[in-house]
Amino acid sequence: MSELDHRFAVRVTGLGKRYRIGLRFDREDSLFLTAARTLAAPVRNFRNLRRLRVFSDDEEPDVIWALRDVGFELERGEVLGVVGRNGAGKSTLLKILSRVTEPTTGTAQMRGRVASLLEIGTGFHPDLTGRENVFLNGTMHGMTRREVAARFDEIVEFAELEQFIDTQVKRYSSGMYVRLAFAVAAHLHPDVLLTDEVLAVGDAQFQQKCLGRMREVAGSGRTVIFVSHNRSAVSSLCTRAIWLENGRMAADGAVDDVLARYHESLLVGTDAELVHRADRQGDGRIRIVGISFRDSSGERMQTATAGSEVDIVLAYESGNERPVRGVSVTLILDSATGHRLATISNDFSGEDFGELPPVGELICSLRLPLTGGTYVWSIKARVGGGLADRVMDAAVLSVDGSEFYPTRRAPDIQAGELLLDYRWAAAEATFARGRESNAGTIGR
Amino acid sequence: MHDLLTYRDFLYFLVRRDIRARYTQTVLGVGWAVLQPLLTMIVFSIFFGRLADIPSSGVPYPVFSLAAVVPWTYFANSAGYAANSLVSNQQILSKVYFPRFLIPASPIGGGVLDLAIALTILLGVMAGFGFFPTVPNVLLLPVLVLALVIVTTGVGLWLAALAIQYRDVRYTTPFLLQLWLFLTPIIYPLSVIPSDLRWLYSLNPMTGVIDGFRVALLETGAVQWSSLALSFIVGTVLLVSGARYFNRIERVFADIA
Ligand SMILES: Nc1ncnc2c1ncn2[C@@H]1O[C@H](COP(=O)(O)OP(=O)(O)OP(=O)(O)O)[C@@H](O)[C@H]1O
Ligand SMILES: [Mg+2]
């Protein structure tokens, strides 16, 4: 560890993890049977036992690489976001970094004390009081008794559990439990903090508090690796991100770039193949089967020009092949980093489609005053107020923001997603004073 | 080793947790540490001492059996808890890193408290029968406790590492410990074993320990140095091999858990 370059807090090279899926099923679970088989067929059984840890070089069908050739370096104080679909290997990466499991190939080096929060509240014991659990949990994460004692008051205050700290945690509400668990974790003061989906618990207010605390930890020069499906949390917390796809690194770079690319990948082909999306919600009385974007002359487009008119064309089918009434459609616009920008619906604008034929198109015309980048649309359809169809992340649209202002210059997406239509003017000083007195009048 | 220093406070709280969980969830609390050996002694005295009339080296059967039941209870309970320990802590094992052997070490360490309580009771019962430990013999006691802990740790590590891989180990452990009890001089004295077979019998590391307890406290005969030495040797072999096996399996705990 000592020869590690001083600038680096984490160095991962060629990391791979192989799992044998179905491991639990094809191996004998019983020592008795294993022994009996060993006596009956010693050679084959020895091979079976070794298979658990030793993998032959040729690919076997029941083996998967949960992680393959992953490499990156983090400097002290860097905050890395890790994104990827379910099963991409994010948790596996953190398990290796936290030494819970060993890599099959490669190495992971860390400088300083590492604390990992792979699941909030692990190891809390229901029969122990809050106080005892704080000590048990803190020391389990590598703190000494004295360190826990020194931070004890801070932890209890953060959890807002002063009155309940000597109560057994089995009498806690689930919210109290999670608050205490996070409070312990948030006060570990490690050099490297690894967190996996920690914001997935608790109510919105608590999540906000956790995020704030994570920001503080990150701001205090600690190295943080943050795994989350919450794109806006990743983009607001992290400076850098890696995207894992089937165990491999698909991208590594500035957080907004990586998030945008990751997001695009989620949507590849979706606008053409919306009809095949199976992850829908709703009763299906109407289904949105296609989405496309057209310019004013009716040409399909991949990239919209900021400020010019766009038609969003939704192809629909009614569930029972009969005309439908009372349809309302909502389009939700998110930035690639997960910020919700707008929700548009014919309900708000008061437009009624009347009776719709069994198959047809719904067209929404609008102008998009957006900075250049990629944007994501989700769709909801209701019939008579009941949810009929919902497709999240249904389509992606690129926007070119460069033509919005006459100068052909525009801020980039880091400066905000919106391009507003504005005018400047200069006025005499009296104007400003007049406004001041006006404000005074309103105030009174 | 560095890890052990870092995590020694965790071991302390883990032991406390295990003791608390054992005592607060039961009707009698600490009472079980007292009652378990006492009840065993009563049952043994009635059936083996009185009805079967098993020889007891010239001391009353109740003290004769209790002197063996006390260390045996420590061994059987701690090894049994250790066997279950990894399985019942699977959730932590797959989420947090710390030296894994702390998990089985906790019941083995925590059991020492029960052992101390039970030894006090044993001294009380001995006093009731007019027996008091005398000086050269009683000095053997710390050595015997050491041998007891070594054997228990060795067996506990083996059972823990096997139990997390093989389901049947957990269920058959109580049965195996029951058999083991009969293969150890607990309800009968070591002297009933023919002396030319005694070395074989003493390969059971608990033989030297249990017989030692009787000799140390009740002066039932001469110290069987060879049996005691075998206890240490076999115990150490179990401990070292158990630790190595445990270490090897440790790496896949999180994957199979
Ligand atoms: N103990 C295990 N045994 C066998 N396969 C495993 C084991 N743990 C994980 N895997 C497999 O490894 C792959 C990666 O899993 P991992 O939990 O790292 O995904 P993830 O990116 O964290 O997903 P999610 O977003 O759902 O949390 C999955 O295909 C999973 O089935
Ligand atoms: Mg995961």
PDB file of C-alpha atoms in Angstrom, chain B residues 8 62 89 93 99 114 128 156 248-249 253:
ATOM      1  CA  ARG B   8     -11.341  -5.627  19.215  1.00  0.00           C
ATOM      2  CA  PRO B  62     -23.701 -35.403  42.328  1.00  0.00           C
ATOM      3  CA  ASN B  89     -25.245 -13.608  10.782  1.00  0.00           C
ATOM      4  CA  LEU B  93     -21.420 -11.095   6.315  1.00  0.00           C
ATOM      5  CA  PRO B  99     -12.504 -10.312  10.323  1.00  0.00           C
ATOM      6  CA  ASP B 114     -21.480 -18.741  31.901  1.00  0.00           C
ATOM      7  CA  GLY B 128     -22.394 -28.494  50.548  1.00  0.00           C
ATOM      8  CA  GLY B 156     -16.288 -24.262  16.838  1.00  0.00           C
ATOM      9  CA  ARG B 248      -9.879 -20.541   3.094  1.00  0.00           C
ATOM     10  CA  ILE B 249     -13.659 -20.709   3.148  1.00  0.00           C
ATOM     11  CA  PHE B 253     -18.691 -16.690   2.635  1.00  0.00           C
TER      12      PHE B 253
END
